[in-house]
């Protein structure tokens, strides 16, 4: 298992010792260059024509790949069978210019805190397995961005549901408060 990915709390390993199969979709952006000519009366018209050409299927002109400029290596998703992804958008390039960054982290933290607070307020967390699964998924998505998220996701297997939801809620709110400072 890659050190970048925490253990998932998906279905347990088969008792026979057989290995499970997971589908991985990965990507790395590779700059592509190309050139073409446009004829126009003025620069504004030339720009409009160039935009229209590229946006209307003219990307065929981008025929010169630049492999030395590759960036944003990432795992787009890892899933088992036809289930929802266990991991999504896992960055492997810390300098990735297209990684959503702070906005993504803040949105995921706030929705995690709100969902944990809702489940805690309903009581009997164990009767809300879909919400518990979503909290665990959110924590796995946050594990590279937030210290303690991976361990908290793994704790779901050992903690009582109410106690675990309370821990998730406290952790998420503390992360939000730390970010605000």
mmCIF file of C-alpha atoms in Angstrom:
data_model
loop_
_atom_site.group_PDB
_atom_site.id
_atom_site.type_symbol
_atom_site.label_atom_id
_atom_site.label_comp_id
_atom_site.label_asym_id
_atom_site.label_seq_id
_atom_site.Cartn_x
_atom_site.Cartn_y
_atom_site.Cartn_z
ATOM 1 C CA UNK A 1 0.000 0.000 0.000
ATOM 2 C CA UNK A 2 1.261 3.429 -0.881
ATOM 3 C CA UNK A 3 2.233 5.557 2.134
ATOM 4 C CA UNK A 4 0.117 8.339 0.645
ATOM 5 C CA UNK A 5 -3.125 6.433 1.135
ATOM 6 C CA UNK A 6 -4.521 5.504 4.556
ATOM 7 C CA UNK A 7 -6.188 2.155 5.080
ATOM 8 C CA UNK A 8 -9.754 2.328 3.843
ATOM 9 C CA UNK A 9 -12.590 1.060 5.977
ATOM 10 C CA UNK A 10 -14.321 -0.546 3.018
ATOM 11 C CA UNK A 11 -15.217 -4.231 2.937
ATOM 12 C CA UNK A 12 -12.834 -6.507 4.894
ATOM 13 C CA UNK A 13 -10.344 -8.741 3.108
ATOM 14 C CA UNK A 14 -11.717 -12.079 1.986
ATOM 15 C CA UNK A 15 -11.056 -14.852 4.504
ATOM 16 C CA UNK A 16 -9.356 -16.976 1.862
ATOM 17 C CA UNK A 17 -6.455 -14.539 1.624
ATOM 18 C CA UNK A 18 -7.357 -13.544 -1.921
ATOM 19 C CA UNK A 19 -6.398 -10.057 -2.944
ATOM 20 C CA UNK A 20 -9.136 -7.607 -3.831
ATOM 21 C CA UNK A 21 -9.093 -5.674 -7.092
ATOM 22 C CA UNK A 22 -9.299 -1.892 -7.177
ATOM 23 C CA UNK A 23 -9.639 0.369 -10.203
ATOM 24 C CA UNK A 24 -7.327 3.370 -10.291
ATOM 25 C CA UNK A 25 -7.797 6.345 -12.595
ATOM 26 C CA UNK A 26 -4.759 8.615 -12.696
ATOM 27 C CA UNK A 27 -3.708 11.692 -14.630
ATOM 28 C CA UNK A 28 -0.755 13.938 -15.241
ATOM 29 C CA UNK A 29 -1.115 17.133 -17.173
ATOM 30 C CA UNK A 30 1.229 17.508 -20.096
ATOM 31 C CA UNK A 31 1.602 20.861 -21.810
ATOM 32 C CA UNK A 32 0.774 20.720 -25.503
ATOM 33 C CA UNK A 33 1.718 23.459 -27.896
ATOM 34 C CA UNK A 34 0.801 24.261 -31.445
ATOM 35 C CA UNK A 35 0.375 27.166 -33.760
ATOM 36 C CA UNK A 36 -1.908 28.297 -36.521
ATOM 37 C CA UNK A 37 -2.576 31.385 -38.572
ATOM 38 C CA UNK A 38 -5.649 33.594 -38.551
ATOM 39 C CA UNK A 39 -6.489 36.449 -40.884
ATOM 40 C CA UNK A 40 -8.300 39.381 -39.333
ATOM 41 C CA UNK A 41 -8.715 43.135 -39.672
ATOM 42 C CA UNK A 42 -7.316 43.957 -36.206
ATOM 43 C CA UNK A 43 -5.846 42.331 -33.076
ATOM 44 C CA UNK A 44 -9.197 42.103 -31.251
ATOM 45 C CA UNK A 45 -10.749 40.293 -34.207
ATOM 46 C CA UNK A 46 -7.721 38.006 -34.452
ATOM 47 C CA UNK A 47 -8.038 37.105 -30.772
ATOM 48 C CA UNK A 48 -11.768 36.427 -31.121
ATOM 49 C CA UNK A 49 -11.129 34.203 -34.140
ATOM 50 C CA UNK A 50 -8.326 32.313 -32.348
ATOM 51 C CA UNK A 51 -10.562 31.720 -29.308
ATOM 52 C CA UNK A 52 -13.402 30.510 -31.502
ATOM 53 C CA UNK A 53 -11.110 28.148 -33.394
ATOM 54 C CA UNK A 54 -9.747 26.561 -30.219
ATOM 55 C CA UNK A 55 -13.073 26.379 -28.389
ATOM 56 C CA UNK A 56 -14.943 24.955 -31.384
ATOM 57 C CA UNK A 57 -12.840 21.800 -31.692
ATOM 58 C CA UNK A 58 -9.664 23.374 -32.957
ATOM 59 C CA UNK A 59 -7.493 21.871 -30.228
ATOM 60 C CA UNK A 60 -6.200 19.601 -32.998
ATOM 61 C CA UNK A 61 -3.506 22.231 -33.526
ATOM 62 C CA UNK A 62 -1.939 21.265 -30.186
ATOM 63 C CA UNK A 63 0.389 18.616 -31.593
ATOM 64 C CA UNK A 64 3.714 19.355 -29.893
ATOM 65 C CA UNK A 65 3.836 17.707 -26.433
ATOM 66 C CA UNK A 66 6.329 18.998 -23.870
ATOM 67 C CA UNK A 67 6.951 16.062 -21.464
ATOM 68 C CA UNK A 68 9.503 18.011 -19.401
ATOM 69 C CA UNK A 69 6.727 20.387 -18.390
ATOM 70 C CA UNK A 70 4.439 17.658 -17.027
ATOM 71 C CA UNK A 71 2.740 18.525 -13.733
ATOM 72 C CA UNK A 72 -0.183 17.707 -11.484
ATOM 73 C CA UNK A 73 0.364 13.952 -11.145
ATOM 74 C CA UNK A 74 -2.671 12.699 -9.255
ATOM 75 C CA UNK A 75 -4.927 9.770 -8.613
ATOM 76 C CA UNK A 76 -8.343 10.819 -9.825
ATOM 77 C CA UNK A 77 -10.130 7.928 -8.151
ATOM 78 C CA UNK A 78 -9.615 4.550 -6.548
ATOM 79 C CA UNK A 79 -12.640 2.328 -6.245
ATOM 80 C CA UNK A 80 -13.586 -1.285 -5.848
ATOM 81 C CA UNK A 81 -16.074 -2.759 -8.274
ATOM 82 C CA UNK A 82 -18.928 -0.421 -9.065
ATOM 83 C CA UNK A 83 -18.919 1.204 -5.620
ATOM 84 C CA UNK A 84 -18.368 4.892 -4.987
ATOM 85 C CA UNK A 85 -14.703 5.936 -5.023
ATOM 86 C CA UNK A 86 -12.831 5.208 -1.813
ATOM 87 C CA UNK A 87 -10.307 7.935 -2.621
ATOM 88 C CA UNK A 88 -10.670 10.841 -5.043
ATOM 89 C CA UNK A 89 -8.364 13.622 -6.233
ATOM 90 C CA UNK A 90 -5.253 12.467 -4.358
ATOM 91 C CA UNK A 91 -2.420 14.843 -5.310
ATOM 92 C CA UNK A 92 1.004 13.291 -5.856
ATOM 93 C CA UNK A 93 2.628 16.531 -6.964
ATOM 94 C CA UNK A 94 2.880 19.010 -4.067
ATOM 95 C CA UNK A 95 3.488 21.859 -6.504
ATOM 96 C CA UNK A 96 0.455 21.024 -8.641
ATOM 97 C CA UNK A 97 -0.918 24.277 -9.989
ATOM 98 C CA UNK A 98 -4.379 22.819 -10.588
ATOM 99 C CA UNK A 99 -4.952 21.205 -7.186
ATOM 100 C CA UNK A 100 -7.978 22.936 -5.631
ATOM 101 C CA UNK A 101 -6.016 23.752 -2.500
ATOM 102 C CA UNK A 102 -7.331 25.875 0.357
ATOM 103 C CA UNK A 103 -10.814 26.405 -1.041
ATOM 104 C CA UNK A 104 -11.385 22.671 -1.441
ATOM 105 C CA UNK A 105 -9.990 21.962 2.032
ATOM 106 C CA UNK A 106 -12.153 24.646 3.658
ATOM 107 C CA UNK A 107 -15.327 23.440 1.924
ATOM 108 C CA UNK A 108 -14.684 19.809 2.803
ATOM 109 C CA UNK A 109 -13.866 20.678 6.410
ATOM 110 C CA UNK A 110 -17.001 22.748 6.853
ATOM 111 C CA UNK A 111 -19.270 20.091 5.347
ATOM 112 C CA UNK A 112 -17.586 17.432 7.485
ATOM 113 C CA UNK A 113 -18.128 19.489 10.644
ATOM 114 C CA UNK A 114 -21.757 20.216 9.726
ATOM 115 C CA UNK A 115 -22.544 16.577 8.913
ATOM 116 C CA UNK A 116 -20.910 15.346 12.125
ATOM 117 C CA UNK A 117 -22.861 17.937 14.109
ATOM 118 C CA UNK A 118 -26.114 16.853 12.451
ATOM 119 C CA UNK A 119 -25.492 13.148 13.115
ATOM 120 C CA UNK A 120 -24.530 13.900 16.732
ATOM 121 C CA UNK A 121 -27.708 15.936 17.218
ATOM 122 C CA UNK A 122 -29.863 13.082 15.895
ATOM 123 C CA UNK A 123 -28.437 10.617 18.406
ATOM 124 C CA UNK A 124 -27.983 6.901 17.793
ATOM 125 C CA UNK A 125 -25.310 7.475 15.156
ATOM 126 C CA UNK A 126 -25.206 3.771 14.290
ATOM 127 C CA UNK A 127 -28.628 4.051 12.602
ATOM 128 C CA UNK A 128 -27.147 6.507 10.074
ATOM 129 C CA UNK A 129 -24.565 4.328 8.255
ATOM 130 C CA UNK A 130 -24.616 6.405 5.062
ATOM 131 C CA UNK A 131 -23.692 9.544 7.007
ATOM 132 C CA UNK A 132 -20.965 7.643 8.866
ATOM 133 C CA UNK A 133 -19.579 6.380 5.544
ATOM 134 C CA UNK A 134 -19.586 9.934 4.172
ATOM 135 C CA UNK A 135 -17.700 11.229 7.211
ATOM 136 C CA UNK A 136 -15.082 8.495 6.796
ATOM 137 C CA UNK A 137 -14.776 9.309 3.086
ATOM 138 C CA UNK A 138 -14.344 13.019 3.843
ATOM 139 C CA UNK A 139 -11.585 12.216 6.327
ATOM 140 C CA UNK A 140 -9.772 10.051 3.775
ATOM 141 C CA UNK A 141 -10.013 12.899 1.259
ATOM 142 C CA UNK A 142 -8.562 15.295 3.837
ATOM 143 C CA UNK A 143 -5.717 13.050 5.002
ATOM 144 C CA UNK A 144 -3.020 14.807 2.937
ATOM 145 C CA UNK A 145 -4.245 18.266 3.862
ATOM 146 C CA UNK A 146 -5.025 17.880 7.571
ATOM 147 C CA UNK A 147 -2.999 16.212 10.279
ATOM 148 C CA UNK A 148 -4.930 13.510 12.088
ATOM 149 C CA UNK A 149 -7.573 12.929 9.415
ATOM 150 C CA UNK A 150 -6.232 9.526 8.379
ATOM 151 C CA UNK A 151 -6.020 8.261 11.949
ATOM 152 C CA UNK A 152 -9.508 9.529 12.683
ATOM 153 C CA UNK A 153 -10.851 7.755 9.579
ATOM 154 C CA UNK A 154 -9.221 4.519 10.738
ATOM 155 C CA UNK A 155 -10.663 4.973 14.258
ATOM 156 C CA UNK A 156 -14.137 4.421 12.865
ATOM 157 C CA UNK A 157 -13.451 0.671 12.954
ATOM 158 C CA UNK A 158 -12.666 0.686 16.682
ATOM 159 C CA UNK A 159 -14.709 3.514 18.217
ATOM 160 C CA UNK A 160 -18.377 3.471 19.182
ATOM 161 C CA UNK A 161 -20.340 5.443 16.539
ATOM 162 C CA UNK A 162 -21.479 8.259 18.880
ATOM 163 C CA UNK A 163 -17.996 8.724 20.308
ATOM 164 C CA UNK A 164 -16.433 8.653 16.848
ATOM 165 C CA UNK A 165 -18.877 11.214 15.432
ATOM 166 C CA UNK A 166 -18.151 13.487 18.402
ATOM 167 C CA UNK A 167 -14.399 13.153 17.751
ATOM 168 C CA UNK A 168 -14.879 13.945 14.058
ATOM 169 C CA UNK A 169 -17.004 16.991 14.880
ATOM 170 C CA UNK A 170 -14.506 18.343 17.439
ATOM 171 C CA UNK A 171 -11.564 17.677 15.115
ATOM 172 C CA UNK A 172 -13.235 19.379 12.120
ATOM 173 C CA UNK A 173 -14.253 22.464 14.106
ATOM 174 C CA UNK A 174 -10.726 22.711 15.561
ATOM 175 C CA UNK A 175 -9.250 22.579 12.039
ATOM 176 C CA UNK A 176 -11.621 25.329 10.905
ATOM 177 C CA UNK A 177 -10.719 27.471 13.928
ATOM 178 C CA UNK A 178 -6.992 26.965 13.309
ATOM 179 C CA UNK A 179 -7.406 27.994 9.670
ATOM 180 C CA UNK A 180 -9.226 31.169 10.707
ATOM 181 C CA UNK A 181 -6.232 32.349 12.749
#
